[in-house]
Amino acid sequence: MKIERAAVIGAGVMGAGIAAHFANAGIPVVLLDIPAKDGDRSAIAKGAVAKMLKTDPAPFMHRNNAKLVTTGNLEDDLNLLADVDWIVEAIIENPAIKADLYKRIDPVRKAGSVVSSNTSTIPLNVLTEGQSDRFKADFLVTHFFNPPRYMRLLEIVGGPTTRPDAMAAIADVCDRRLGKGVVHCKDTPGFIANRIGVFWIQAAVNAAVDLGLTVEEADAVGGRPMGVPKTGVFGLMDLVGLDLMPHIAKSLLATLPAGDAYRETVREHAVITKMIADGYIGRKGKGGFYRINKAGGGKVKESINLRTGEFAPSEKSRLESVTAAGRDLRTLCEHPDKGGKFARRVLAQTLAYAASLVPEIADSIVAVDEGMRLGYAWKQGPFELIDRLGTAWFAELCKSEGIPVPALVDTAAGRPFYRVEDGKLQHLTTAGVYDAVVRPDGVLLLSDVKRAAGKPVWKNASASLWDIGDGVLCVEFTSKMNAVDGDIMAAYGKAISLIGKGTGAWRALVIHNEADNFSVGANLGLALFALNVGLWPQIEEMVEGGQRTYRALRYAPFPVVAAPSGMALGGGCEILLHSDHVQAHAETYVGLVEVGVGLIPAWGGCTEMLARHAKNPKAPRGPMPAVAKAFEIISTATVAKSAAEAKELLYFRSTDGVTMNRDRLLADAKAKALELAANYTPPEKDSFTLPGPTARAALELAVEGFALQGKVTPHDKVVCAALAEILSGGDADATKPVGEDHVLGLEHKAFMELVRTTGTIDRIEHMLLTGKPLRN
């Protein structure tokens, strides 16, 4: 069966977000809620859509996606359900109310349509009690995580009578079109992620209070060393909302079996109860464990005292255990300070609980680890964390904390839960033998390629070249935050020489990595060092070498496909602009942001943006519209907050591809590279008709207007003047076309002039120290 139209019932934060994400996937969706008491009877659903268009972070990947949402109410518009293939229920967590709704929608839905609940804790067998056999055959649980656009986990649960083809169809559309990591769970309370996640939160809060840690100290321990997640437990609670936790706890306690460890762990803390009553429910309220105090016109970050409930200026954690451990988890746990004690207690309780639940909640440890990574943003799942500690060491930790050693840990008998055998990742089963970790069809992970290969084709300190099969070579960045430096440029050069004319072992190039961010741009630390010691020849070569390398890729005799995800900024954006094709993950955030550090794009970014806007068939004719639009985007450091927005800004072409599921990105990019390689011809060089000095004067006049309003600093004016010089073509004659080398030369000249100014050096230093652009 195919899922071509959907409906969501319940226009609260979760239901509306699910509807928005259907629209992001290009699936028309009906959004229904109860009728409003006054005025427009569909006002609740309509208001939810209107609110989402103003929400940041945005539920819609592009504002136009809202047009795919049809709003209505449950009394007048139930007939709309007759045309949809999948109905998602996302109403209050009350089995009786859900049951009544199901009996209302069952007669009006079309035959064979799927109905699913977004319940976070209620077992499926409870939800289907008293429903028709027809309904039970079409019913399952699809548990999205909030916010639906950004959280990748989708837990799916079927019942004993659920049609297998319905399960398969929903799993497929959630994977390929909604971009979810689909995890199959058993029909147990809280499923996987909430069952373990709520236990972990409770255990961490209890330990922080009992051991006298501040929220900053607890989050510092849970953040970097543990990575469960990087926000830490209190930061995560602020993000998801403190008010949600009592509801989940109540639902779990109503359904968990007697003797479950959560029943012994759950504890009410007076400070948190009062926070919720006072509206301190996290970022969506007045603040949470952290808040911003704006009294007196300032902005002071404060945190709450877990004992007194009083707020005070937030202080950075200085725990010795965190400093000593770095990323070594066992060192953290063995440290004698309160941070080490906190880590030992929380990890022992949480990981033992998780290990005790397999196979009750899922058939394999892989599903559990996947659920916690994707649903709670843990860097590693429970069994991966146990491997970091060592299974034998963890067993001793459990004993020292008075916790029974889980049967699965005994089964491991000192062996790891994961191992690599013959280049393939394997996991330990409940039977005590190893099975292969199997990826879904169409998934190609670079991490798997690397395990199988053992070593790269070539590497240096900042990049590696990997053979991903079928004659396709892949450049992987490995520098800190994937910042672009000379070694990455050298890797491009090596790839060009290896592929040659595409007639040997390799015939196409893909640029991809599996880090959180594709690339944050050029290595500013190296640039600042060169500036401070006056290494002007090296800086000249950095600009010339970058332009030379990027143009070599642009006009190489083989196709270059970039496959970004996360942030692709500055020099990371410029490589996308020079690729033949971009196959982007839907959540790719792209921008030329160099003006934030007092510079301009100098590796061809200005030239490429100018060319794209000059060729834009939707733009007004003449040389000035392209210049003005490129100037607007670059001078304001505009960042596209999705691949859809990147297409609108022309960072991506209309022909560039978008992959919703990040795990499928490399496979999609490789397929496109092979398609292009079949009959590849390099692009022709661009030429421009540029308006020259008159346009430059007009752009500078516009900037002066912003300066008079206090929106532009003196150094901003210097940077914008340099950008105006480039995009207008310098002294170009508006009656004669110029080649791209002319614009590239202007980029080079402007960059070198800007790096010699004090304002630029100050901005680079500020960015490196704070991670934010200097605004004065």
PDB file of N, CA and C in Angstrom, residues 3 11-12 97 101 131 190 208 212 247 286 376 452 552 618 638 655 683 695 727 743 762 768:
ATOM      1  N   ILE A   3       1.311   5.465   0.924  1.00  0.00           N
ATOM      2  CA  ILE A   3       0.845   6.548   1.783  1.00  0.00           C
ATOM      3  C   ILE A   3       1.011   7.843   0.999  1.00  0.00           C
ATOM      4  N   ALA A  11      -4.389  19.126  17.436  1.00  0.00           N
ATOM      5  CA  ALA A  11      -3.537  20.218  16.940  1.00  0.00           C
ATOM      6  C   ALA A  11      -2.742  20.873  18.051  1.00  0.00           C
ATOM      7  N   GLY A  12      -2.409  20.090  19.074  1.00  0.00           N
ATOM      8  CA  GLY A  12      -1.506  20.597  20.094  1.00  0.00           C
ATOM      9  C   GLY A  12      -0.094  20.696  19.538  1.00  0.00           C
ATOM     10  N   ILE A  97     -10.632   8.552  26.397  1.00  0.00           N
ATOM     11  CA  ILE A  97     -10.896   9.583  25.393  1.00  0.00           C
ATOM     12  C   ILE A  97     -10.423   9.113  24.021  1.00  0.00           C
ATOM     13  N   LEU A 101     -12.683   8.442  20.483  1.00  0.00           N
ATOM     14  CA  LEU A 101     -12.302   9.014  19.190  1.00  0.00           C
ATOM     15  C   LEU A 101     -12.209   7.923  18.125  1.00  0.00           C
ATOM     16  N   GLN A 131     -12.312  -2.271  20.488  1.00  0.00           N
ATOM     17  CA  GLN A 131     -12.442  -1.799  19.111  1.00  0.00           C
ATOM     18  C   GLN A 131     -12.772  -2.961  18.173  1.00  0.00           C
ATOM     19  N   GLY A 190       5.883   2.588  27.862  1.00  0.00           N
ATOM     20  CA  GLY A 190       6.970   3.514  27.552  1.00  0.00           C
ATOM     21  C   GLY A 190       7.835   3.093  26.386  1.00  0.00           C
ATOM     22  N   ALA A 208      21.896  14.010  41.797  1.00  0.00           N
ATOM     23  CA  ALA A 208      22.379  15.393  41.902  1.00  0.00           C
ATOM     24  C   ALA A 208      21.951  16.004  43.233  1.00  0.00           C
ATOM     25  N   GLY A 212      24.620  16.678  46.316  1.00  0.00           N
ATOM     26  CA  GLY A 212      24.881  18.105  46.448  1.00  0.00           C
ATOM     27  C   GLY A 212      25.517  18.742  45.231  1.00  0.00           C
ATOM     28  N   HIS A 247       3.499  13.811  33.852  1.00  0.00           N
ATOM     29  CA  HIS A 247       2.490  13.095  33.072  1.00  0.00           C
ATOM     30  C   HIS A 247       3.017  11.738  32.607  1.00  0.00           C
ATOM     31  N   LYS A 286       8.842  30.397  31.574  1.00  0.00           N
ATOM     32  CA  LYS A 286       9.630  31.538  32.056  1.00  0.00           C
ATOM     33  C   LYS A 286      11.105  31.184  32.244  1.00  0.00           C
ATOM     34  N   TYR A 376      16.752  10.516  22.631  1.00  0.00           N
ATOM     35  CA  TYR A 376      17.208  11.335  23.754  1.00  0.00           C
ATOM     36  C   TYR A 376      18.543  12.015  23.477  1.00  0.00           C
ATOM     37  N   ALA A 452      35.056  -1.857   6.966  1.00  0.00           N
ATOM     38  CA  ALA A 452      35.329  -2.915   5.988  1.00  0.00           C
ATOM     39  C   ALA A 452      36.686  -2.729   5.316  1.00  0.00           C
ATOM     40  N   ALA A 552      39.492  23.865  -9.809  1.00  0.00           N
ATOM     41  CA  ALA A 552      39.904  22.579 -10.388  1.00  0.00           C
ATOM     42  C   ALA A 552      38.808  21.538 -10.187  1.00  0.00           C
ATOM     43  N   LYS A 618      13.776  33.376 -12.745  1.00  0.00           N
ATOM     44  CA  LYS A 618      12.689  34.085 -12.069  1.00  0.00           C
ATOM     45  C   LYS A 618      13.052  35.525 -11.725  1.00  0.00           C
ATOM     46  N   THR A 638      23.349  35.640   5.453  1.00  0.00           N
ATOM     47  CA  THR A 638      22.097  34.891   5.504  1.00  0.00           C
ATOM     48  C   THR A 638      22.371  33.391   5.478  1.00  0.00           C
ATOM     49  N   THR A 655      17.893  21.719  -9.224  1.00  0.00           N
ATOM     50  CA  THR A 655      18.129  20.317  -9.599  1.00  0.00           C
ATOM     51  C   THR A 655      18.859  19.531  -8.514  1.00  0.00           C
ATOM     52  N   PRO A 683      31.263  21.616 -16.940  1.00  0.00           N
ATOM     53  CA  PRO A 683      30.524  22.839 -17.291  1.00  0.00           C
ATOM     54  C   PRO A 683      31.438  23.857 -17.972  1.00  0.00           C
ATOM     55  N   ALA A 695      26.897  50.928  -9.821  1.00  0.00           N
ATOM     56  CA  ALA A 695      26.257  49.960  -8.927  1.00  0.00           C
ATOM     57  C   ALA A 695      26.949  49.937  -7.570  1.00  0.00           C
ATOM     58  N   LEU A 727      31.169  42.462  -6.426  1.00  0.00           N
ATOM     59  CA  LEU A 727      29.955  42.070  -7.129  1.00  0.00           C
ATOM     60  C   LEU A 727      29.588  43.018  -8.265  1.00  0.00           C
ATOM     61  N   VAL A 743      36.277  38.400 -11.598  1.00  0.00           N
ATOM     62  CA  VAL A 743      35.604  38.490 -10.294  1.00  0.00           C
ATOM     63  C   VAL A 743      36.435  37.792  -9.222  1.00  0.00           C
ATOM     64  N   ASP A 762      40.271  41.859  15.112  1.00  0.00           N
ATOM     65  CA  ASP A 762      39.456  41.883  16.336  1.00  0.00           C
ATOM     66  C   ASP A 762      38.270  40.936  16.224  1.00  0.00           C
ATOM     67  N   LEU A 768      36.692  33.396  17.827  1.00  0.00           N
ATOM     68  CA  LEU A 768      37.386  32.248  18.397  1.00  0.00           C
ATOM     69  C   LEU A 768      37.152  32.141  19.900  1.00  0.00           C
TER      70      LEU A 768
END
